[in-house]
PDB file of C-alpha atoms in Angstrom:
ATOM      1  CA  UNK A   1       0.000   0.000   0.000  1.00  0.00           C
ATOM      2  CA  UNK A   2       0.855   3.661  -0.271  1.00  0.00           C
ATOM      3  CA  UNK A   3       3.081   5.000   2.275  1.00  0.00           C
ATOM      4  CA  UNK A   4       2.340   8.062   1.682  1.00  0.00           C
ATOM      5  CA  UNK A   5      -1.194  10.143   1.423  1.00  0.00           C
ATOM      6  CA  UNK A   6      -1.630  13.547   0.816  1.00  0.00           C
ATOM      7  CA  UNK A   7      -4.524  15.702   1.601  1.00  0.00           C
ATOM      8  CA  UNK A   8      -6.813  17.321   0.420  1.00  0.00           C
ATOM      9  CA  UNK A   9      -7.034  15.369  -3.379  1.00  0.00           C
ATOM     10  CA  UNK A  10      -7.289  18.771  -5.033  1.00  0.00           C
ATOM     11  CA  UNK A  11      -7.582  21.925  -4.432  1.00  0.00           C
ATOM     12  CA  UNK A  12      -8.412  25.478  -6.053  1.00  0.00           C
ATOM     13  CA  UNK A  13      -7.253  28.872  -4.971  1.00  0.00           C
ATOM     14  CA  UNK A  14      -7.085  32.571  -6.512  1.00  0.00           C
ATOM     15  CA  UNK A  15      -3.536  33.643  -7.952  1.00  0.00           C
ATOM     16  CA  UNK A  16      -1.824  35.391  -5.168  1.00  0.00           C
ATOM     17  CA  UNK A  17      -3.403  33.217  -1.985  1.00  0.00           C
ATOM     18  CA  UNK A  18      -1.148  30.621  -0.469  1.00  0.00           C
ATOM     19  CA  UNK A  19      -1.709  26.678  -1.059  1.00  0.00           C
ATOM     20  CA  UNK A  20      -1.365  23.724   1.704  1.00  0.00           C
ATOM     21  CA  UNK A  21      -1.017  20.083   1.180  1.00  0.00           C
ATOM     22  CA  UNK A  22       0.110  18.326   3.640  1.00  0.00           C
ATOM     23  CA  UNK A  23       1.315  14.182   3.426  1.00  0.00           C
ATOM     24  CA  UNK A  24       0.842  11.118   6.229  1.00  0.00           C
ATOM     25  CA  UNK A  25       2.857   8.311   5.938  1.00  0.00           C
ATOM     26  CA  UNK A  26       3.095   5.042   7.982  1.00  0.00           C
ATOM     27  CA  UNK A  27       6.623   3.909   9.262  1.00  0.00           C
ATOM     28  CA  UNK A  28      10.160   5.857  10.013  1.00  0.00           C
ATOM     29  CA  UNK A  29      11.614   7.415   7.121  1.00  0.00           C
ATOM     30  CA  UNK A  30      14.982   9.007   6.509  1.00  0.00           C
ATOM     31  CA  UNK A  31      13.978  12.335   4.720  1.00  0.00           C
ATOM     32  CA  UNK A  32      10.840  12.965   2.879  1.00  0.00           C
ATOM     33  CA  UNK A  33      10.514  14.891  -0.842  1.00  0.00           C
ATOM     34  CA  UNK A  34       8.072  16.747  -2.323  1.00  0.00           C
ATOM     35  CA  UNK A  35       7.685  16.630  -6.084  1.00  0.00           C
ATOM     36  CA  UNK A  36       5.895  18.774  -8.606  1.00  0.00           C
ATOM     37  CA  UNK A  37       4.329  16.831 -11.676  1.00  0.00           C
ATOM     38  CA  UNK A  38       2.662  19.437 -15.262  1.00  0.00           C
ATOM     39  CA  UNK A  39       0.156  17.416 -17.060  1.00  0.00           C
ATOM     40  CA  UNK A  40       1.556  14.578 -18.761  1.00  0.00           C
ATOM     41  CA  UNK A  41       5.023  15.147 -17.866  1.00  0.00           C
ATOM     42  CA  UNK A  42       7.355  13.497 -15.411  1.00  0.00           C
ATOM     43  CA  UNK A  43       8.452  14.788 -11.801  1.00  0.00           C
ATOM     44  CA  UNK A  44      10.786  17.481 -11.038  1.00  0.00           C
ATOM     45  CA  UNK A  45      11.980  17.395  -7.123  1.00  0.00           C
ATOM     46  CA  UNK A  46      11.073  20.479  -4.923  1.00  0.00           C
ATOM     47  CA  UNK A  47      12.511  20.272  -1.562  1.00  0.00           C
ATOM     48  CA  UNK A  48      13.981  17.606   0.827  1.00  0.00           C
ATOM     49  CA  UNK A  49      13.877  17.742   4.180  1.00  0.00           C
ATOM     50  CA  UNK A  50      15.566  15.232   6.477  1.00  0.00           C
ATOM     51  CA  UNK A  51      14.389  13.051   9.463  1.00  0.00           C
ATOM     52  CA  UNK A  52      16.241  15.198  12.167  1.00  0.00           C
ATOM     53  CA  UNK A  53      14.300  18.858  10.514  1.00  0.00           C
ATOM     54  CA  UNK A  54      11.930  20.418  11.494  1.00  0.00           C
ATOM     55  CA  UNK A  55      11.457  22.979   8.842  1.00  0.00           C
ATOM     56  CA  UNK A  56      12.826  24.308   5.782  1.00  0.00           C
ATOM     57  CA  UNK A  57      12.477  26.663   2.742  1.00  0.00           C
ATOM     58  CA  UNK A  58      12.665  27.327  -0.387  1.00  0.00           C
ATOM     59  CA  UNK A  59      12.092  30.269  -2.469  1.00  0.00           C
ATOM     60  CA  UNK A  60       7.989  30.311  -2.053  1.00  0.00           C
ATOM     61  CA  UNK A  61       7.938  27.235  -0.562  1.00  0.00           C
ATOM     62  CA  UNK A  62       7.951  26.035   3.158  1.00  0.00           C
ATOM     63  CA  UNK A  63       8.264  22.029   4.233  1.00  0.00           C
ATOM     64  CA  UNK A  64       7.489  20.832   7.869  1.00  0.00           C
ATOM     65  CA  UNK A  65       8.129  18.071   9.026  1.00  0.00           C
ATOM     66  CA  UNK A  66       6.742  15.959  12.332  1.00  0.00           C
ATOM     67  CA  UNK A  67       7.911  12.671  12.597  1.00  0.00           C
ATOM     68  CA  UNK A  68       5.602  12.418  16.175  1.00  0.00           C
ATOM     69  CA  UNK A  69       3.026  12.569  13.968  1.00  0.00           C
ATOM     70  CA  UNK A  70       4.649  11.476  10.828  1.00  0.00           C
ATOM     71  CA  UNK A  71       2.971  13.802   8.311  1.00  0.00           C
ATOM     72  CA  UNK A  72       4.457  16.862   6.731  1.00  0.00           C
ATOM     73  CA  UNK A  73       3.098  19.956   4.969  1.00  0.00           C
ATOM     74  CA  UNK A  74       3.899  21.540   2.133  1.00  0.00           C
ATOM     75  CA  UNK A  75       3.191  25.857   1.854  1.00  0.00           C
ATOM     76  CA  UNK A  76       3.371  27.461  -1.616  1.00  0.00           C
ATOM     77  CA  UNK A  77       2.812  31.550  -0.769  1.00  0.00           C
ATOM     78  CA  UNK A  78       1.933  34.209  -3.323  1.00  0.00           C
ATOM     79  CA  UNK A  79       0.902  30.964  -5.601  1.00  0.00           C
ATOM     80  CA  UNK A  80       1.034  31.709  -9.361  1.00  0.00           C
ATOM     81  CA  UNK A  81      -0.898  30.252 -12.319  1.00  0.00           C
ATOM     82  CA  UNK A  82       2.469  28.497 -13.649  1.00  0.00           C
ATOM     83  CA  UNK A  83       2.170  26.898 -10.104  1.00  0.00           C
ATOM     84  CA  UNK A  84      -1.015  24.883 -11.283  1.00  0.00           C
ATOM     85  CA  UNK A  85       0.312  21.462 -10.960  1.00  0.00           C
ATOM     86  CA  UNK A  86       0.035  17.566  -8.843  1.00  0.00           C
ATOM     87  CA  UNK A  87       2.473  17.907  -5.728  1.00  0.00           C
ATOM     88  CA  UNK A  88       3.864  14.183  -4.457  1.00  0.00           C
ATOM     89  CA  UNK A  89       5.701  13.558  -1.252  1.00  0.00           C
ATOM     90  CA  UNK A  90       7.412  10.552  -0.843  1.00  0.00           C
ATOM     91  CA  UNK A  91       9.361   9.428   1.318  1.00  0.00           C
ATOM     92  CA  UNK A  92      12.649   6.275   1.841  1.00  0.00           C
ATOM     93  CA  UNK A  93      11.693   4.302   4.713  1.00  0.00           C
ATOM     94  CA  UNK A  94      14.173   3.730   6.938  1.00  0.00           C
ATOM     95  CA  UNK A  95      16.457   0.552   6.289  1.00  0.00           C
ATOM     96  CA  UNK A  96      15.197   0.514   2.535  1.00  0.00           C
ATOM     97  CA  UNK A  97      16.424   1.894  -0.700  1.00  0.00           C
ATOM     98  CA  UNK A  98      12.892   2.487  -1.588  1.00  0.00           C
ATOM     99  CA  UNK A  99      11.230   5.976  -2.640  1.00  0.00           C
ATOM    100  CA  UNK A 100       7.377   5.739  -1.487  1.00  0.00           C
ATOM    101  CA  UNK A 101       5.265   8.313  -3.402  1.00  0.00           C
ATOM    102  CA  UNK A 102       1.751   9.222  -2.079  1.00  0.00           C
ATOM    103  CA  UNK A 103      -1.025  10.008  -4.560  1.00  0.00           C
ATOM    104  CA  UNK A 104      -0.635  13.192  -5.017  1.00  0.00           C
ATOM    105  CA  UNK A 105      -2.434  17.040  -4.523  1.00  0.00           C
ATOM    106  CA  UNK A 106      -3.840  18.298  -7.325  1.00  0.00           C
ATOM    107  CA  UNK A 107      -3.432  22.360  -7.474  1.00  0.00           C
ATOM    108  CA  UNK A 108      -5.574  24.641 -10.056  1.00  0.00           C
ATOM    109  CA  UNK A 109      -4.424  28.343  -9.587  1.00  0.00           C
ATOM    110  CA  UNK A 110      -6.976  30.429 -11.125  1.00  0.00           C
ATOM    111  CA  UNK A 111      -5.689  33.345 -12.601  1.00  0.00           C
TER     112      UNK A 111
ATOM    113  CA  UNK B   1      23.376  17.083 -20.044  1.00  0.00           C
ATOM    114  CA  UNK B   2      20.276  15.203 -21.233  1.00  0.00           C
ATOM    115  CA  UNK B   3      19.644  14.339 -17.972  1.00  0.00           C
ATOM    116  CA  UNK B   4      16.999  10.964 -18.581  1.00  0.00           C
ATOM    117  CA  UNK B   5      16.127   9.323 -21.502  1.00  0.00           C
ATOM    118  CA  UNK B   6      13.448   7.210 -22.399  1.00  0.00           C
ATOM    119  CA  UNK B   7      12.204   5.714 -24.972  1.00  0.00           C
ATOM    120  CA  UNK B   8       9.841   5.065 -27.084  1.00  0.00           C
ATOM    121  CA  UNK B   9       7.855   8.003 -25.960  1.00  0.00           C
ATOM    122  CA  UNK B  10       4.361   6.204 -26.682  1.00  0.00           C
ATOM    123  CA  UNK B  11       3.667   2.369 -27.376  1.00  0.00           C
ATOM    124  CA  UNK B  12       1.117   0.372 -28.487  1.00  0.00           C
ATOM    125  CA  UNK B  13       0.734  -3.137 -28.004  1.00  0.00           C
ATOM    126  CA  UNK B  14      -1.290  -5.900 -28.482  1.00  0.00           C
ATOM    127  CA  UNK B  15      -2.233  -8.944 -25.489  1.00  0.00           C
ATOM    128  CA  UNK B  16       0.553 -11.133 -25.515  1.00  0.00           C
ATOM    129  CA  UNK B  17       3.451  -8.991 -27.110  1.00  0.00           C
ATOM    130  CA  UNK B  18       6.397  -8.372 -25.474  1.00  0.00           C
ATOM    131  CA  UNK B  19       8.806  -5.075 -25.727  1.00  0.00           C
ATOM    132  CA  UNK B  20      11.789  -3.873 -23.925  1.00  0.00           C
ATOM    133  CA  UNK B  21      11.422   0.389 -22.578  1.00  0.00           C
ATOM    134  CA  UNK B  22      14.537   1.720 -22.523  1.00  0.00           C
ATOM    135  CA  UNK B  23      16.421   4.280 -19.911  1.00  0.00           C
ATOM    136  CA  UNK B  24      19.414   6.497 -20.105  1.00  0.00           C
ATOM    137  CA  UNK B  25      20.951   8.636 -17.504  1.00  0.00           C
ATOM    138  CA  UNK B  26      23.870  10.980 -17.869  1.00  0.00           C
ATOM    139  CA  UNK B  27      24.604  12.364 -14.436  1.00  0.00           C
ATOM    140  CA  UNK B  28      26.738   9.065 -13.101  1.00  0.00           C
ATOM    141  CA  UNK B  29      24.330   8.335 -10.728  1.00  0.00           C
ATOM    142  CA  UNK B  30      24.410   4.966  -9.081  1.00  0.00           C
ATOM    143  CA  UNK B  31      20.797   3.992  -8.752  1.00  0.00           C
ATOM    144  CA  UNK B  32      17.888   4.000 -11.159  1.00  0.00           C
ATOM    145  CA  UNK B  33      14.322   3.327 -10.688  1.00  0.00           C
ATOM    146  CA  UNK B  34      11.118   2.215 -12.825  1.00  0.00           C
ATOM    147  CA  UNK B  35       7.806   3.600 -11.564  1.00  0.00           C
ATOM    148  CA  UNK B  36       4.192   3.207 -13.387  1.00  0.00           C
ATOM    149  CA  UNK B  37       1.979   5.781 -12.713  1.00  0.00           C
ATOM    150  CA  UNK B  38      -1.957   4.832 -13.800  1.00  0.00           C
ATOM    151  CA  UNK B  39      -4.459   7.528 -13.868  1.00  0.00           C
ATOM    152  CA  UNK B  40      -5.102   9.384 -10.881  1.00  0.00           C
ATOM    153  CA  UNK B  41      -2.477   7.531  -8.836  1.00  0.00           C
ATOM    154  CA  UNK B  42       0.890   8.462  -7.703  1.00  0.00           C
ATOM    155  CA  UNK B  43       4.004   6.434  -8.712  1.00  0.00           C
ATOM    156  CA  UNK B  44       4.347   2.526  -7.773  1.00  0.00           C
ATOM    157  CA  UNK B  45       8.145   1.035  -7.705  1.00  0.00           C
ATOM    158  CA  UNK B  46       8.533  -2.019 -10.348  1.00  0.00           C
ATOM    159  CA  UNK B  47      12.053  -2.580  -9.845  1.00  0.00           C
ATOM    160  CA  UNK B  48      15.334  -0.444  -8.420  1.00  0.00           C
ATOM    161  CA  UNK B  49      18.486  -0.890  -9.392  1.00  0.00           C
ATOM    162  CA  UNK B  50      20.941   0.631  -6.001  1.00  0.00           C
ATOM    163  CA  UNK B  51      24.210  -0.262  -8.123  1.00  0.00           C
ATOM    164  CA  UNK B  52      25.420  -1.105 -11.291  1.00  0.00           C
ATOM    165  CA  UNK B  53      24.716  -5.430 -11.054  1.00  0.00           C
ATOM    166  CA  UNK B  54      22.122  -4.816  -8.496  1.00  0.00           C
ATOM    167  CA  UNK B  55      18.483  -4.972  -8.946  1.00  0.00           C
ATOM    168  CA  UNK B  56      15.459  -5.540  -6.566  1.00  0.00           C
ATOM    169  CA  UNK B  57      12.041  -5.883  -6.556  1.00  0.00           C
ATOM    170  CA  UNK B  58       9.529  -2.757  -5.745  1.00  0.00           C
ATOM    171  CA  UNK B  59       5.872  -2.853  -5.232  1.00  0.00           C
ATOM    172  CA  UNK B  60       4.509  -4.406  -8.096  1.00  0.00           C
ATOM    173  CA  UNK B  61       7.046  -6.704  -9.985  1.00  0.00           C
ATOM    174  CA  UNK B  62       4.799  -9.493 -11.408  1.00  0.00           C
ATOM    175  CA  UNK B  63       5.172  -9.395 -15.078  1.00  0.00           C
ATOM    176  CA  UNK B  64       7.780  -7.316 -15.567  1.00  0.00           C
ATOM    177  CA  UNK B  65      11.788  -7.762 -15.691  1.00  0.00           C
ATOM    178  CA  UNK B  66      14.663  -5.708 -15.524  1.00  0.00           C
ATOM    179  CA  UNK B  67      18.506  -5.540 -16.766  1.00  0.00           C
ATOM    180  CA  UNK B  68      20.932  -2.959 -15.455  1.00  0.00           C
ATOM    181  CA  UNK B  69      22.910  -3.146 -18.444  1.00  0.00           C
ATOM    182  CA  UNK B  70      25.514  -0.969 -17.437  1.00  0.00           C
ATOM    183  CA  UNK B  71      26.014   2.052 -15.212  1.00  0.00           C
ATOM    184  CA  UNK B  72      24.333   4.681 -17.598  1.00  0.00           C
ATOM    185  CA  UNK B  73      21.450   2.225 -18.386  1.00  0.00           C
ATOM    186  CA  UNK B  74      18.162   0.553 -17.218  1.00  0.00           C
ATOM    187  CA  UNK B  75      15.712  -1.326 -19.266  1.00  0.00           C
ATOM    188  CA  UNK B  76      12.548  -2.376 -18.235  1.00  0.00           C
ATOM    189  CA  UNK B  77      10.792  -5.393 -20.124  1.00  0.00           C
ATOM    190  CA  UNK B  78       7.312  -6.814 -20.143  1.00  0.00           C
ATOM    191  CA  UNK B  79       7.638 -10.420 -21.628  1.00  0.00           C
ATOM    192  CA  UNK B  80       3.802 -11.279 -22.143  1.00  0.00           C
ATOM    193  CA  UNK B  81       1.961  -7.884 -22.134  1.00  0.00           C
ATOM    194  CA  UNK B  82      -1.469  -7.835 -20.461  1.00  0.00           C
ATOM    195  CA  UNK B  83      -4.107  -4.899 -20.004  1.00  0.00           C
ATOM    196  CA  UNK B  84      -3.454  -4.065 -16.431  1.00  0.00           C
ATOM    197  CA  UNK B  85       0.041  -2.997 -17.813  1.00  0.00           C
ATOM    198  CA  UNK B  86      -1.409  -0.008 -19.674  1.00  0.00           C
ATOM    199  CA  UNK B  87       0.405   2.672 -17.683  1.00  0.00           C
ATOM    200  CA  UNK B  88       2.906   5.890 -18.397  1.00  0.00           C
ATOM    201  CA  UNK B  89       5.920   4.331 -16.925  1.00  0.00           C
ATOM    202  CA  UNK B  90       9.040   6.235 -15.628  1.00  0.00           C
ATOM    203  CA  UNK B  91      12.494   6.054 -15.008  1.00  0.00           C
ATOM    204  CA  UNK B  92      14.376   7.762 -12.761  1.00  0.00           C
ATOM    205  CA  UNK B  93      18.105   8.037 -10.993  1.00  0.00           C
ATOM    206  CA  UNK B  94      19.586   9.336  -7.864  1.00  0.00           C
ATOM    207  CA  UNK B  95      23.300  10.064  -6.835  1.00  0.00           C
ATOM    208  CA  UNK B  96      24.728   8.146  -3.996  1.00  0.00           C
ATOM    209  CA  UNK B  97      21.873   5.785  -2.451  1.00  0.00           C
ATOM    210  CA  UNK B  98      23.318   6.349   1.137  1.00  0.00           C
ATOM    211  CA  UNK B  99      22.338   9.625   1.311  1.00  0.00           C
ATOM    212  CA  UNK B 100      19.017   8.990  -0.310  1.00  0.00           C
ATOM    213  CA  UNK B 101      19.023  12.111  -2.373  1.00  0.00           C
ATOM    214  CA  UNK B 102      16.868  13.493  -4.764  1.00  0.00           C
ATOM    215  CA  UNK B 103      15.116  11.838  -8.263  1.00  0.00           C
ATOM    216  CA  UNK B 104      15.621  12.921 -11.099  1.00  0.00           C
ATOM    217  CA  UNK B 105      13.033  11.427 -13.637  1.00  0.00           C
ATOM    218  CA  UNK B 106      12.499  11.084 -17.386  1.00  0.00           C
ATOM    219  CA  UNK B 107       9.784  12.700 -19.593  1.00  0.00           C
ATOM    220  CA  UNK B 108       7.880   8.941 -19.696  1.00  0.00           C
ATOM    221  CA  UNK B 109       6.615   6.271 -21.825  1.00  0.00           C
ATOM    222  CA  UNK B 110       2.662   6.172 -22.518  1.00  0.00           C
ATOM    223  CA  UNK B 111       2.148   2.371 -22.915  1.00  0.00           C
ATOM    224  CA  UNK B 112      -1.372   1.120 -24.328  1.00  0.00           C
ATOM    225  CA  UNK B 113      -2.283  -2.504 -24.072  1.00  0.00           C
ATOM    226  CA  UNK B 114      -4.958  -3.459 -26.198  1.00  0.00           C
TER     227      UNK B 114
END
């Protein structure tokens, strides 16, 4: 099964508002990923964030991470239209070579 | 840099066929990956590949096999294609597996089973 679920499925916000997805997954990991995936192409990493983080940025985006909980969240601010896009975390359970991917958010920013 | 190839781009084939999808990375990384992704899913494992001469089993290996050919290469190959295979299919690589870095992926194969 999936390790890793994001939530909500999809989601539609105004150019300019922020977007939050945020990803549960089952069993210890070593880092977790976010990925962004355009229509019929194939994934292009975002951000990384390790087991010992709690947080971390880049550019627009913001990554938490609480392994207590084991979920993270994923912050675009000041989304744009080019952001319009499926987000995927995934994540390598720890002791395995193995990336996990969840099913995915599915952003619409409406210009 | 090309980063990763694949190819074809888009396949057709009937029940029963067999073909061999092909993957290319330029980067020297030391693992590789094949993922299907069917509509409105994320991305299932097939097979990894950690080293050049290693591979190992993902999620969902039944009916599929793999050769890591070399460092810069990893085919994926469906001997007796059924329906349930229709699926884009990607490859991807990493850099050193220890530190579990980042993916980079190809642009996909579209794969219709008929």
């Amino acid at each position: 099964s999936q390790q890793g679920e994001e939530d909500p499925q999809a989601l539609s916000i105004q150019e300019g508002e922020n977007a939050t997805m945020n990803c549960s997954y089952k069993t210890s990991i070593n880092n977790l990923q976010w990925y962004r995936q355009n229509s019929g192409r194939g994934l292009v990493h975002l951000i990384l964030i390790r087991s010992n983080e709690r947080e971390k940025h880049s550019g627009r985006l913001r990554v938490t991470l609480d392994t207590s909980k084991k979920s993270s969240s994923l912050l675009i601010t000041a989304s744009r239209a080019a952001d319009t896009a499926s987000y995927f975390c995934a994540t390598v359970p720890s002791g395995t070579y193995k990336y996990i991917f969840g099913t995915g958010t599915r952003l619409k920013v409406l210009a | 840099n090309a980063g990763v190839t694949q190819t074809p781009k888009f396949q057709v084939l009937k029940t029963g066929q067999s073909m061999t999808l092909q993957c290319a990375q330029d980067m020297n990384h030391n693992s590789m990956y094949w993922y299907r992704q069917d509509p409105g899913m994320g991305l299932r494992l097939i097979y990894y590949s950690a080293s050049e001469g290693t591979t190992d089993k993902g999620e969902v290996p039944n009916g599929y096999n793999v050769s890591r050919l070399n460092k810069r290469e990893f085919s994926l190959r469906l001997e007796s294609a059924a329906p349930s295979q229709t699926s884009v299919y990607f490859c991807a690589s990493s850099g050193d597996t220890a530190y579990y870095n980042e993916q980079f992926f190809g642009p996909g194969t579209r794969l219709t089973v008929l």
